Amino acid sequence: PPAGKGVSISGDLGDLDLGAWKNALGAMGQGGIGLQRAELHADHLHLLGQTLQDVHMVYTPNATGWSVLLDGPGAAGKVDWSDAGGVLAARLQHLQLDAQPSPTEGAANSAEAPPLDPAQLPLLDIRCDQLAVGGADFGQAAFVTRRIDGGQAINTFSFSGGKTTLGANGNWTRVSGQSAAALKFDLESEDIAAVLHAFGYAPNLDAKTSHFTGDLQWPPRAEGLKWELAKGPITIDVKSGKLNAV
């Protein structure tokens, strides 16, 4: 459309799927309809498999993709999408997520879906000043990926400044119809029960301090990655702790 022309929308929604929204905007653009601005409030905003509660958003297109400003109890900050290279970048002041499903539960829910190809997924460059997941405080968080042959590598995956610190890196590829991955991590926590709950596990371990390190590999498989088939050592050092169940 000519400069300054286009559609502006506003409203209040119960649920808003930002991924589906992006696809709809692409279809609008192909039909010659330009969206200049969208200002919406969502009780539940869905993005990258996550749900943000009570969020106000302002969407604007730009020369390379789009930007979304977020404000509310669920999230505050800016999210940018770039069509060039397929990069989703976020700079957030705070982010509150619901407790996550366990990796095995997530795998069971997607058992019928074809294996994901990481080379076809967007790159992520996400940084947050204050992250909470399922009520657990993770402080500052960063998750940054880059392209590699056949997939993606994790440049940075970290938590700092809260009750839990994490440093991790790894990679995920799908080559010749075979998925493979690797993950190294070093995690320390003063509230391991809350961390377990946040990531979908029963909080059966409680301790004053906990230290976990791991070096895991997922050998190539046509069926895709399965969390429970990881191979490699995990070391655990717990102080003043107790197991609530085995």
JSON list of C-alpha atoms in Angstrom, two decimals:
[
{"chain": "A", "resi": 1, "resn": "PRO", "atom": "CA", "xyz": [0.00, 0.00, 0.00]},
{"chain": "A", "resi": 2, "resn": "PRO", "atom": "CA", "xyz": [1.11, 3.64, -0.38]},
{"chain": "A", "resi": 3, "resn": "ALA", "atom": "CA", "xyz": [3.14, 5.18, 2.45]},
{"chain": "A", "resi": 4, "resn": "GLY", "atom": "CA", "xyz": [0.92, 6.05, 5.38]},
{"chain": "A", "resi": 5, "resn": "LYS", "atom": "CA", "xyz": [-1.88, 3.81, 4.16]},
{"chain": "A", "resi": 6, "resn": "GLY", "atom": "CA", "xyz": [-2.97, 0.51, 5.64]},
{"chain": "A", "resi": 7, "resn": "VAL", "atom": "CA", "xyz": [-4.99, -1.13, 8.37]},
{"chain": "A", "resi": 8, "resn": "SER", "atom": "CA", "xyz": [-4.74, -0.43, 12.10]},
{"chain": "A", "resi": 9, "resn": "ILE", "atom": "CA", "xyz": [-6.49, -2.65, 14.63]},
{"chain": "A", "resi": 10, "resn": "SER", "atom": "CA", "xyz": [-7.01, -2.72, 18.38]},
{"chain": "A", "resi": 11, "resn": "GLY", "atom": "CA", "xyz": [-8.90, -4.87, 20.82]},
{"chain": "A", "resi": 12, "resn": "ASP", "atom": "CA", "xyz": [-8.99, -7.19, 23.82]},
{"chain": "A", "resi": 13, "resn": "LEU", "atom": "CA", "xyz": [-8.62, -10.94, 23.32]},
{"chain": "A", "resi": 14, "resn": "GLY", "atom": "CA", "xyz": [-8.82, -13.95, 25.56]},
{"chain": "A", "resi": 15, "resn": "ASP", "atom": "CA", "xyz": [-6.16, -15.90, 23.62]},
{"chain": "A", "resi": 16, "resn": "LEU", "atom": "CA", "xyz": [-3.67, -14.73, 21.00]},
{"chain": "A", "resi": 17, "resn": "ASP", "atom": "CA", "xyz": [-1.25, -17.03, 19.16]},
{"chain": "A", "resi": 18, "resn": "LEU", "atom": "CA", "xyz": [1.58, -14.81, 17.90]},
{"chain": "A", "resi": 19, "resn": "GLY", "atom": "CA", "xyz": [2.86, -17.52, 15.53]},
{"chain": "A", "resi": 20, "resn": "ALA", "atom": "CA", "xyz": [-0.52, -17.85, 13.82]},
{"chain": "A", "resi": 21, "resn": "TRP", "atom": "CA", "xyz": [-0.77, -14.07, 13.85]},
{"chain": "A", "resi": 22, "resn": "LYS", "atom": "CA", "xyz": [2.55, -13.84, 11.96]},
{"chain": "A", "resi": 23, "resn": "ASN", "atom": "CA", "xyz": [1.26, -16.25, 9.30]},
{"chain": "A", "resi": 24, "resn": "ALA", "atom": "CA", "xyz": [-1.96, -14.26, 8.92]},
{"chain": "A", "resi": 25, "resn": "LEU", "atom": "CA", "xyz": [0.01, -11.05, 8.50]},
{"chain": "A", "resi": 26, "resn": "GLY", "atom": "CA", "xyz": [2.07, -12.68, 5.76]},
{"chain": "A", "resi": 27, "resn": "ALA", "atom": "CA", "xyz": [-1.10, -13.67, 3.93]},
{"chain": "A", "resi": 28, "resn": "MET", "atom": "CA", "xyz": [-2.44, -10.13, 4.27]},
{"chain": "A", "resi": 29, "resn": "GLY", "atom": "CA", "xyz": [0.75, -8.73, 2.79]},
{"chain": "A", "resi": 30, "resn": "GLN", "atom": "CA", "xyz": [0.58, -11.09, -0.17]},
{"chain": "A", "resi": 31, "resn": "GLY", "atom": "CA", "xyz": [-3.00, -9.92, -0.77]},
{"chain": "A", "resi": 32, "resn": "GLY", "atom": "CA", "xyz": [-1.88, -6.31, -0.95]},
{"chain": "A", "resi": 33, "resn": "ILE", "atom": "CA", "xyz": [-3.33, -5.37, 2.45]},
{"chain": "A", "resi": 34, "resn": "GLY", "atom": "CA", "xyz": [-0.84, -3.65, 4.72]},
{"chain": "A", "resi": 35, "resn": "LEU", "atom": "CA", "xyz": [-1.12, -3.66, 8.51]},
{"chain": "A", "resi": 36, "resn": "GLN", "atom": "CA", "xyz": [0.35, -0.45, 9.85]},
{"chain": "A", "resi": 37, "resn": "ARG", "atom": "CA", "xyz": [-0.21, -1.09, 13.55]},
{"chain": "A", "resi": 38, "resn": "ALA", "atom": "CA", "xyz": [-1.95, -3.45, 15.97]},
{"chain": "A", "resi": 39, "resn": "GLU", "atom": "CA", "xyz": [-2.52, -2.67, 19.63]},
{"chain": "A", "resi": 40, "resn": "LEU", "atom": "CA", "xyz": [-3.99, -5.60, 21.53]},
{"chain": "A", "resi": 41, "resn": "HIS", "atom": "CA", "xyz": [-4.45, -6.88, 25.04]},
{"chain": "A", "resi": 42, "resn": "ALA", "atom": "CA", "xyz": [-4.43, -10.66, 25.55]},
{"chain": "A", "resi": 43, "resn": "ASP", "atom": "CA", "xyz": [-5.32, -12.58, 28.66]},
{"chain": "A", "resi": 44, "resn": "HIS", "atom": "CA", "xyz": [-3.14, -15.38, 27.27]},
{"chain": "A", "resi": 45, "resn": "LEU", "atom": "CA", "xyz": [-0.44, -14.67, 24.65]},
{"chain": "A", "resi": 46, "resn": "HIS", "atom": "CA", "xyz": [1.06, -17.81, 23.03]},
{"chain": "A", "resi": 47, "resn": "LEU", "atom": "CA", "xyz": [4.59, -17.64, 21.60]},
{"chain": "A", "resi": 48, "resn": "LEU", "atom": "CA", "xyz": [7.16, -20.38, 20.91]},
{"chain": "A", "resi": 49, "resn": "GLY", "atom": "CA", "xyz": [5.18, -22.92, 22.90]},
{"chain": "A", "resi": 50, "resn": "GLN", "atom": "CA", "xyz": [4.91, -20.60, 25.91]},
{"chain": "A", "resi": 51, "resn": "THR", "atom": "CA", "xyz": [1.92, -18.77, 27.37]},
{"chain": "A", "resi": 52, "resn": "LEU", "atom": "CA", "xyz": [2.26, -15.25, 28.78]},
{"chain": "A", "resi": 53, "resn": "GLN", "atom": "CA", "xyz": [-0.48, -14.00, 31.08]},
{"chain": "A", "resi": 54, "resn": "ASP", "atom": "CA", "xyz": [-2.15, -10.57, 30.89]},
{"chain": "A", "resi": 55, "resn": "VAL", "atom": "CA", "xyz": [-0.01, -8.88, 28.22]},
{"chain": "A", "resi": 56, "resn": "HIS", "atom": "CA", "xyz": [-0.52, -5.65, 26.28]},
{"chain": "A", "resi": 57, "resn": "MET", "atom": "CA", "xyz": [1.21, -5.65, 22.89]},
{"chain": "A", "resi": 58, "resn": "VAL", "atom": "CA", "xyz": [1.85, -3.14, 20.12]},
{"chain": "A", "resi": 59, "resn": "TYR", "atom": "CA", "xyz": [2.79, -4.58, 16.72]},
{"chain": "A", "resi": 60, "resn": "THR", "atom": "CA", "xyz": [4.44, -2.54, 13.96]},
{"chain": "A", "resi": 61, "resn": "PRO", "atom": "CA", "xyz": [5.95, -3.78, 10.67]},
{"chain": "A", "resi": 62, "resn": "ASN", "atom": "CA", "xyz": [9.37, -2.63, 9.49]},
{"chain": "A", "resi": 63, "resn": "ALA", "atom": "CA", "xyz": [11.64, -3.05, 6.49]},
{"chain": "A", "resi": 64, "resn": "THR", "atom": "CA", "xyz": [12.96, -6.47, 7.58]},
{"chain": "A", "resi": 65, "resn": "GLY", "atom": "CA", "xyz": [10.01, -7.98, 9.46]},
{"chain": "A", "resi": 66, "resn": "TRP", "atom": "CA", "xyz": [8.14, -6.72, 12.49]},
{"chain": "A", "resi": 67, "resn": "SER", "atom": "CA", "xyz": [8.49, -5.55, 16.09]},
{"chain": "A", "resi": 68, "resn": "VAL", "atom": "CA", "xyz": [6.27, -6.12, 19.11]},
{"chain": "A", "resi": 69, "resn": "LEU", "atom": "CA", "xyz": [6.37, -4.10, 22.31]},
{"chain": "A", "resi": 70, "resn": "LEU", "atom": "CA", "xyz": [5.12, -6.05, 25.34]},
{"chain": "A", "resi": 71, "resn": "ASP", "atom": "CA", "xyz": [3.93, -4.70, 28.67]},
{"chain": "A", "resi": 72, "resn": "GLY", "atom": "CA", "xyz": [2.15, -6.35, 31.56]},
{"chain": "A", "resi": 73, "resn": "PRO", "atom": "CA", "xyz": [2.64, -8.80, 34.43]},
{"chain": "A", "resi": 74, "resn": "GLY", "atom": "CA", "xyz": [3.52, -11.62, 32.02]},
{"chain": "A", "resi": 75, "resn": "ALA", "atom": "CA", "xyz": [6.23, -9.81, 30.05]},
{"chain": "A", "resi": 76, "resn": "ALA", "atom": "CA", "xyz": [7.73, -6.40, 29.35]},
{"chain": "A", "resi": 77, "resn": "GLY", "atom": "CA", "xyz": [10.17, -5.54, 26.59]},
{"chain": "A", "resi": 78, "resn": "LYS", "atom": "CA", "xyz": [10.59, -5.81, 22.83]},
{"chain": "A", "resi": 79, "resn": "VAL", "atom": "CA", "xyz": [10.48, -8.73, 20.39]},
{"chain": "A", "resi": 80, "resn": "ASP", "atom": "CA", "xyz": [11.81, -8.35, 16.84]},
{"chain": "A", "resi": 81, "resn": "TRP", "atom": "CA", "xyz": [11.41, -10.72, 13.89]},
{"chain": "A", "resi": 82, "resn": "SER", "atom": "CA", "xyz": [13.78, -10.48, 10.93]},
{"chain": "A", "resi": 83, "resn": "ASP", "atom": "CA", "xyz": [12.92, -12.28, 7.70]},
{"chain": "A", "resi": 84, "resn": "ALA", "atom": "CA", "xyz": [16.59, -12.02, 6.72]},
{"chain": "A", "resi": 85, "resn": "GLY", "atom": "CA", "xyz": [18.09, -15.15, 8.26]},
{"chain": "A", "resi": 86, "resn": "GLY", "atom": "CA", "xyz": [14.93, -15.94, 10.22]},
{"chain": "A", "resi": 87, "resn": "VAL", "atom": "CA", "xyz": [15.97, -14.43, 13.58]},
{"chain": "A", "resi": 88, "resn": "LEU", "atom": "CA", "xyz": [13.69, -13.90, 16.56]},
{"chain": "A", "resi": 89, "resn": "ALA", "atom": "CA", "xyz": [15.31, -11.47, 19.01]},
{"chain": "A", "resi": 90, "resn": "ALA", "atom": "CA", "xyz": [13.94, -10.36, 22.37]},
{"chain": "A", "resi": 91, "resn": "ARG", "atom": "CA", "xyz": [15.15, -7.85, 24.94]},
{"chain": "A", "resi": 92, "resn": "LEU", "atom": "CA", "xyz": [12.92, -8.20, 27.99]},
{"chain": "A", "resi": 93, "resn": "GLN", "atom": "CA", "xyz": [12.82, -6.47, 31.35]},
{"chain": "A", "resi": 94, "resn": "HIS", "atom": "CA", "xyz": [10.85, -9.31, 32.88]},
{"chain": "A", "resi": 95, "resn": "LEU", "atom": "CA", "xyz": [9.23, -12.56, 31.79]},
{"chain": "A", "resi": 96, "resn": "GLN", "atom": "CA", "xyz": [6.97, -14.87, 33.78]},
{"chain": "A", "resi": 97, "resn": "LEU", "atom": "CA", "xyz": [6.30, -18.35, 32.39]},
{"chain": "A", "resi": 98, "resn": "ASP", "atom": "CA", "xyz": [4.12, -21.17, 33.63]},
{"chain": "A", "resi": 99, "resn": "ALA", "atom": "CA", "xyz": [5.78, -24.34, 34.88]},
{"chain": "A", "resi": 100, "resn": "GLN", "atom": "CA", "xyz": [6.99, -26.33, 31.88]},
{"chain": "A", "resi": 101, "resn": "PRO", "atom": "CA", "xyz": [5.99, -29.88, 30.90]},
{"chain": "A", "resi": 102, "resn": "SER", "atom": "CA", "xyz": [8.73, -32.43, 31.48]},
{"chain": "A", "resi": 103, "resn": "PRO", "atom": "CA", "xyz": [10.84, -33.30, 28.40]},
{"chain": "A", "resi": 104, "resn": "THR", "atom": "CA", "xyz": [9.35, -36.81, 28.32]},
{"chain": "A", "resi": 105, "resn": "GLU", "atom": "CA", "xyz": [5.79, -35.45, 28.53]},
{"chain": "A", "resi": 106, "resn": "GLY", "atom": "CA", "xyz": [6.51, -33.03, 25.71]},
{"chain": "A", "resi": 107, "resn": "ALA", "atom": "CA", "xyz": [7.95, -35.85, 23.61]},
{"chain": "A", "resi": 108, "resn": "ALA", "atom": "CA", "xyz": [4.87, -38.01, 24.23]},
{"chain": "A", "resi": 109, "resn": "ASN", "atom": "CA", "xyz": [2.56, -35.18, 23.16]},
{"chain": "A", "resi": 110, "resn": "SER", "atom": "CA", "xyz": [4.46, -34.81, 19.85]},
{"chain": "A", "resi": 111, "resn": "ALA", "atom": "CA", "xyz": [5.00, -38.52, 19.19]},
{"chain": "A", "resi": 112, "resn": "GLU", "atom": "CA", "xyz": [2.86, -38.46, 16.04]},
{"chain": "A", "resi": 113, "resn": "ALA", "atom": "CA", "xyz": [4.49, -35.32, 14.62]},
{"chain": "A", "resi": 114, "resn": "PRO", "atom": "CA", "xyz": [7.35, -35.66, 12.09]},
{"chain": "A", "resi": 115, "resn": "PRO", "atom": "CA", "xyz": [10.84, -34.96, 13.47]},
{"chain": "A", "resi": 116, "resn": "LEU", "atom": "CA", "xyz": [11.74, -31.29, 13.60]},
{"chain": "A", "resi": 117, "resn": "ASP", "atom": "CA", "xyz": [14.54, -30.02, 11.40]},
{"chain": "A", "resi": 118, "resn": "PRO", "atom": "CA", "xyz": [16.53, -27.42, 13.37]},
{"chain": "A", "resi": 119, "resn": "ALA", "atom": "CA", "xyz": [17.86, -25.93, 10.14]},
{"chain": "A", "resi": 120, "resn": "GLN", "atom": "CA", "xyz": [14.28, -24.83, 9.35]},
{"chain": "A", "resi": 121, "resn": "LEU", "atom": "CA", "xyz": [13.66, -23.26, 12.77]},
{"chain": "A", "resi": 122, "resn": "PRO", "atom": "CA", "xyz": [14.29, -19.58, 13.55]},
{"chain": "A", "resi": 123, "resn": "LEU", "atom": "CA", "xyz": [17.47, -18.49, 15.24]},
{"chain": "A", "resi": 124, "resn": "LEU", "atom": "CA", "xyz": [16.90, -17.18, 18.76]},
{"chain": "A", "resi": 125, "resn": "ASP", "atom": "CA", "xyz": [18.57, -14.25, 20.49]},
{"chain": "A", "resi": 126, "resn": "ILE", "atom": "CA", "xyz": [16.68, -13.86, 23.76]},
{"chain": "A", "resi": 127, "resn": "ARG", "atom": "CA", "xyz": [17.87, -11.92, 26.81]},
{"chain": "A", "resi": 128, "resn": "CYS", "atom": "CA", "xyz": [15.83, -11.21, 29.92]},
{"chain": "A", "resi": 129, "resn": "ASP", "atom": "CA", "xyz": [16.66, -9.18, 33.03]},
{"chain": "A", "resi": 130, "resn": "GLN", "atom": "CA", "xyz": [14.30, -11.08, 35.31]},
{"chain": "A", "resi": 131, "resn": "LEU", "atom": "CA", "xyz": [12.99, -14.56, 34.49]},
{"chain": "A", "resi": 132, "resn": "ALA", "atom": "CA", "xyz": [10.51, -16.54, 36.58]},
{"chain": "A", "resi": 133, "resn": "VAL", "atom": "CA", "xyz": [9.28, -20.01, 35.62]},
{"chain": "A", "resi": 134, "resn": "GLY", "atom": "CA", "xyz": [6.55, -21.67, 37.64]},
{"chain": "A", "resi": 135, "resn": "GLY", "atom": "CA", "xyz": [7.26, -19.24, 40.46]},
{"chain": "A", "resi": 136, "resn": "ALA", "atom": "CA", "xyz": [11.01, -20.04, 40.57]},
{"chain": "A", "resi": 137, "resn": "ASP", "atom": "CA", "xyz": [13.45, -17.11, 40.33]},
{"chain": "A", "resi": 138, "resn": "PHE", "atom": "CA", "xyz": [16.11, -17.55, 37.63]},
{"chain": "A", "resi": 139, "resn": "GLY", "atom": "CA", "xyz": [17.41, -13.98, 37.59]},
{"chain": "A", "resi": 140, "resn": "GLN", "atom": "CA", "xyz": [18.97, -12.86, 34.32]},
{"chain": "A", "resi": 141, "resn": "ALA", "atom": "CA", "xyz": [18.60, -15.28, 31.42]},
{"chain": "A", "resi": 142, "resn": "ALA", "atom": "CA", "xyz": [20.05, -15.56, 27.93]},
{"chain": "A", "resi": 143, "resn": "PHE", "atom": "CA", "xyz": [19.45, -18.02, 25.09]},
{"chain": "A", "resi": 144, "resn": "VAL", "atom": "CA", "xyz": [21.31, -17.46, 21.80]},
{"chain": "A", "resi": 145, "resn": "THR", "atom": "CA", "xyz": [21.67, -19.85, 18.86]},
{"chain": "A", "resi": 146, "resn": "ARG", "atom": "CA", "xyz": [23.58, -19.82, 15.56]},
{"chain": "A", "resi": 147, "resn": "ARG", "atom": "CA", "xyz": [23.43, -21.74, 12.31]},
{"chain": "A", "resi": 148, "resn": "ILE", "atom": "CA", "xyz": [25.74, -24.71, 11.73]},
{"chain": "A", "resi": 149, "resn": "ASP", "atom": "CA", "xyz": [25.81, -27.31, 8.96]},
{"chain": "A", "resi": 150, "resn": "GLY", "atom": "CA", "xyz": [22.58, -29.29, 9.24]},
{"chain": "A", "resi": 151, "resn": "GLY", "atom": "CA", "xyz": [21.14, -27.43, 12.20]},
{"chain": "A", "resi": 152, "resn": "GLN", "atom": "CA", "xyz": [21.83, -25.04, 15.05]},
{"chain": "A", "resi": 153, "resn": "ALA", "atom": "CA", "xyz": [24.25, -24.63, 17.95]},
{"chain": "A", "resi": 154, "resn": "ILE", "atom": "CA", "xyz": [23.59, -23.05, 21.34]},
{"chain": "A", "resi": 155, "resn": "ASN", "atom": "CA", "xyz": [26.04, -20.18, 21.76]},
{"chain": "A", "resi": 156, "resn": "THR", "atom": "CA", "xyz": [24.67, -19.12, 25.14]},
{"chain": "A", "resi": 157, "resn": "PHE", "atom": "CA", "xyz": [22.21, -20.65, 27.55]},
{"chain": "A", "resi": 158, "resn": "SER", "atom": "CA", "xyz": [22.58, -19.09, 30.99]},
{"chain": "A", "resi": 159, "resn": "PHE", "atom": "CA", "xyz": [20.91, -18.05, 34.23]},
{"chain": "A", "resi": 160, "resn": "SER", "atom": "CA", "xyz": [22.60, -15.66, 36.66]},
{"chain": "A", "resi": 161, "resn": "GLY", "atom": "CA", "xyz": [21.81, -13.38, 39.57]},
{"chain": "A", "resi": 162, "resn": "GLY", "atom": "CA", "xyz": [18.99, -15.48, 41.02]},
{"chain": "A", "resi": 163, "resn": "LYS", "atom": "CA", "xyz": [18.87, -18.56, 43.22]},
{"chain": "A", "resi": 164, "resn": "THR", "atom": "CA", "xyz": [19.95, -20.72, 40.27]},
{"chain": "A", "resi": 165, "resn": "THR", "atom": "CA", "xyz": [22.92, -20.29, 37.93]},
{"chain": "A", "resi": 166, "resn": "LEU", "atom": "CA", "xyz": [23.37, -22.15, 34.66]},
{"chain": "A", "resi": 167, "resn": "GLY", "atom": "CA", "xyz": [25.94, -22.29, 31.91]},
{"chain": "A", "resi": 168, "resn": "ALA", "atom": "CA", "xyz": [25.21, -24.55, 28.94]},
{"chain": "A", "resi": 169, "resn": "ASN", "atom": "CA", "xyz": [26.08, -25.08, 25.29]},
{"chain": "A", "resi": 170, "resn": "GLY", "atom": "CA", "xyz": [25.28, -27.69, 22.69]},
{"chain": "A", "resi": 171, "resn": "ASN", "atom": "CA", "xyz": [24.06, -28.43, 19.19]},
{"chain": "A", "resi": 172, "resn": "TRP", "atom": "CA", "xyz": [21.19, -30.05, 17.33]},
{"chain": "A", "resi": 173, "resn": "THR", "atom": "CA", "xyz": [21.35, -31.31, 13.75]},
{"chain": "A", "resi": 174, "resn": "ARG", "atom": "CA", "xyz": [19.33, -33.33, 11.27]},
{"chain": "A", "resi": 175, "resn": "VAL", "atom": "CA", "xyz": [21.46, -34.71, 8.45]},
{"chain": "A", "resi": 176, "resn": "SER", "atom": "CA", "xyz": [20.52, -37.41, 5.93]},
{"chain": "A", "resi": 177, "resn": "GLY", "atom": "CA", "xyz": [17.26, -38.02, 7.77]},
{"chain": "A", "resi": 178, "resn": "GLN", "atom": "CA", "xyz": [19.00, -38.55, 11.14]},
{"chain": "A", "resi": 179, "resn": "SER", "atom": "CA", "xyz": [18.63, -36.28, 14.19]},
{"chain": "A", "resi": 180, "resn": "ALA", "atom": "CA", "xyz": [21.49, -35.91, 16.68]},
{"chain": "A", "resi": 181, "resn": "ALA", "atom": "CA", "xyz": [22.33, -33.55, 19.53]},
{"chain": "A", "resi": 182, "resn": "ALA", "atom": "CA", "xyz": [24.78, -32.77, 22.32]},
{"chain": "A", "resi": 183, "resn": "LEU", "atom": "CA", "xyz": [24.43, -30.76, 25.53]},
{"chain": "A", "resi": 184, "resn": "LYS", "atom": "CA", "xyz": [26.93, -29.74, 28.20]},
{"chain": "A", "resi": 185, "resn": "PHE", "atom": "CA", "xyz": [25.66, -27.98, 31.31]},
{"chain": "A", "resi": 186, "resn": "ASP", "atom": "CA", "xyz": [26.71, -26.76, 34.76]},
{"chain": "A", "resi": 187, "resn": "LEU", "atom": "CA", "xyz": [23.85, -25.86, 37.11]},
{"chain": "A", "resi": 188, "resn": "GLU", "atom": "CA", "xyz": [23.94, -24.69, 40.73]},
{"chain": "A", "resi": 189, "resn": "SER", "atom": "CA", "xyz": [20.86, -23.93, 42.80]},
{"chain": "A", "resi": 190, "resn": "GLU", "atom": "CA", "xyz": [19.81, -22.87, 46.28]},
{"chain": "A", "resi": 191, "resn": "ASP", "atom": "CA", "xyz": [16.24, -24.03, 45.58]},
{"chain": "A", "resi": 192, "resn": "ILE", "atom": "CA", "xyz": [16.43, -27.23, 43.56]},
{"chain": "A", "resi": 193, "resn": "ALA", "atom": "CA", "xyz": [12.85, -28.25, 44.48]},
{"chain": "A", "resi": 194, "resn": "ALA", "atom": "CA", "xyz": [11.54, -25.10, 42.76]},
{"chain": "A", "resi": 195, "resn": "VAL", "atom": "CA", "xyz": [13.77, -25.76, 39.72]},
{"chain": "A", "resi": 196, "resn": "LEU", "atom": "CA", "xyz": [12.45, -29.31, 39.38]},
{"chain": "A", "resi": 197, "resn": "HIS", "atom": "CA", "xyz": [8.85, -28.07, 39.59]},
{"chain": "A", "resi": 198, "resn": "ALA", "atom": "CA", "xyz": [9.55, -25.31, 37.05]},
{"chain": "A", "resi": 199, "resn": "PHE", "atom": "CA", "xyz": [10.73, -27.82, 34.45]},
{"chain": "A", "resi": 200, "resn": "GLY", "atom": "CA", "xyz": [8.04, -30.42, 34.92]},
{"chain": "A", "resi": 201, "resn": "TYR", "atom": "CA", "xyz": [9.60, -32.81, 37.41]},
{"chain": "A", "resi": 202, "resn": "ALA", "atom": "CA", "xyz": [8.30, -33.86, 40.81]},
{"chain": "A", "resi": 203, "resn": "PRO", "atom": "CA", "xyz": [10.13, -31.76, 43.47]},
{"chain": "A", "resi": 204, "resn": "ASN", "atom": "CA", "xyz": [11.42, -34.85, 45.24]},
{"chain": "A", "resi": 205, "resn": "LEU", "atom": "CA", "xyz": [14.83, -33.38, 46.06]},
{"chain": "A", "resi": 206, "resn": "ASP", "atom": "CA", "xyz": [15.26, -30.55, 48.54]},
{"chain": "A", "resi": 207, "resn": "ALA", "atom": "CA", "xyz": [18.65, -29.14, 49.50]},
{"chain": "A", "resi": 208, "resn": "LYS", "atom": "CA", "xyz": [20.46, -26.08, 50.76]},
{"chain": "A", "resi": 209, "resn": "THR", "atom": "CA", "xyz": [22.73, -26.18, 47.69]},
{"chain": "A", "resi": 210, "resn": "SER", "atom": "CA", "xyz": [22.83, -28.45, 44.65]},
{"chain": "A", "resi": 211, "resn": "HIS", "atom": "CA", "xyz": [25.38, -28.72, 41.84]},
{"chain": "A", "resi": 212, "resn": "PHE", "atom": "CA", "xyz": [24.72, -30.66, 38.64]},
{"chain": "A", "resi": 213, "resn": "THR", "atom": "CA", "xyz": [27.05, -31.10, 35.66]},
{"chain": "A", "resi": 214, "resn": "GLY", "atom": "CA", "xyz": [26.38, -33.10, 32.53]},
{"chain": "A", "resi": 215, "resn": "ASP", "atom": "CA", "xyz": [27.84, -33.99, 29.15]},
{"chain": "A", "resi": 216, "resn": "LEU", "atom": "CA", "xyz": [25.06, -35.63, 27.15]},
{"chain": "A", "resi": 217, "resn": "GLN", "atom": "CA", "xyz": [24.85, -37.00, 23.61]},
{"chain": "A", "resi": 218, "resn": "TRP", "atom": "CA", "xyz": [21.90, -38.10, 21.51]},
{"chain": "A", "resi": 219, "resn": "PRO", "atom": "CA", "xyz": [23.18, -40.49, 18.78]},
{"chain": "A", "resi": 220, "resn": "PRO", "atom": "CA", "xyz": [21.69, -40.13, 15.28]},
{"chain": "A", "resi": 221, "resn": "ARG", "atom": "CA", "xyz": [18.14, -41.47, 14.94]},
{"chain": "A", "resi": 222, "resn": "ALA", "atom": "CA", "xyz": [15.66, -41.23, 12.08]},
{"chain": "A", "resi": 223, "resn": "GLU", "atom": "CA", "xyz": [12.76, -40.85, 14.55]},
{"chain": "A", "resi": 224, "resn": "GLY", "atom": "CA", "xyz": [14.17, -37.60, 15.93]},
{"chain": "A", "resi": 225, "resn": "LEU", "atom": "CA", "xyz": [15.39, -36.76, 19.42]},
{"chain": "A", "resi": 226, "resn": "LYS", "atom": "CA", "xyz": [14.05, -38.52, 22.50]},
{"chain": "A", "resi": 227, "resn": "TRP", "atom": "CA", "xyz": [15.09, -37.04, 25.82]},
{"chain": "A", "resi": 228, "resn": "GLU", "atom": "CA", "xyz": [15.21, -40.39, 27.60]},
{"chain": "A", "resi": 229, "resn": "LEU", "atom": "CA", "xyz": [17.76, -41.79, 25.10]},
{"chain": "A", "resi": 230, "resn": "ALA", "atom": "CA", "xyz": [20.51, -39.35, 26.09]},
{"chain": "A", "resi": 231, "resn": "LYS", "atom": "CA", "xyz": [23.89, -40.92, 26.83]},
{"chain": "A", "resi": 232, "resn": "GLY", "atom": "CA", "xyz": [26.65, -39.51, 28.98]},
{"chain": "A", "resi": 233, "resn": "PRO", "atom": "CA", "xyz": [27.63, -38.68, 32.58]},
{"chain": "A", "resi": 234, "resn": "ILE", "atom": "CA", "xyz": [25.73, -36.48, 35.02]},
{"chain": "A", "resi": 235, "resn": "THR", "atom": "CA", "xyz": [27.33, -35.65, 38.37]},
{"chain": "A", "resi": 236, "resn": "ILE", "atom": "CA", "xyz": [25.34, -34.47, 41.39]},
{"chain": "A", "resi": 237, "resn": "ASP", "atom": "CA", "xyz": [26.70, -32.77, 44.53]},
{"chain": "A", "resi": 238, "resn": "VAL", "atom": "CA", "xyz": [24.05, -32.00, 47.18]},
{"chain": "A", "resi": 239, "resn": "LYS", "atom": "CA", "xyz": [24.59, -30.35, 50.56]},
{"chain": "A", "resi": 240, "resn": "SER", "atom": "CA", "xyz": [22.10, -30.48, 53.45]},
{"chain": "A", "resi": 241, "resn": "GLY", "atom": "CA", "xyz": [19.60, -32.25, 51.24]},
{"chain": "A", "resi": 242, "resn": "LYS", "atom": "CA", "xyz": [16.94, -34.90, 51.42]},
{"chain": "A", "resi": 243, "resn": "LEU", "atom": "CA", "xyz": [15.05, -37.11, 48.98]},
{"chain": "A", "resi": 244, "resn": "ASN", "atom": "CA", "xyz": [11.31, -36.94, 49.50]},
{"chain": "A", "resi": 245, "resn": "ALA", "atom": "CA", "xyz": [10.72, -39.96, 47.24]},
{"chain": "A", "resi": 246, "resn": "VAL", "atom": "CA", "xyz": [12.74, -42.42, 45.14]}
]
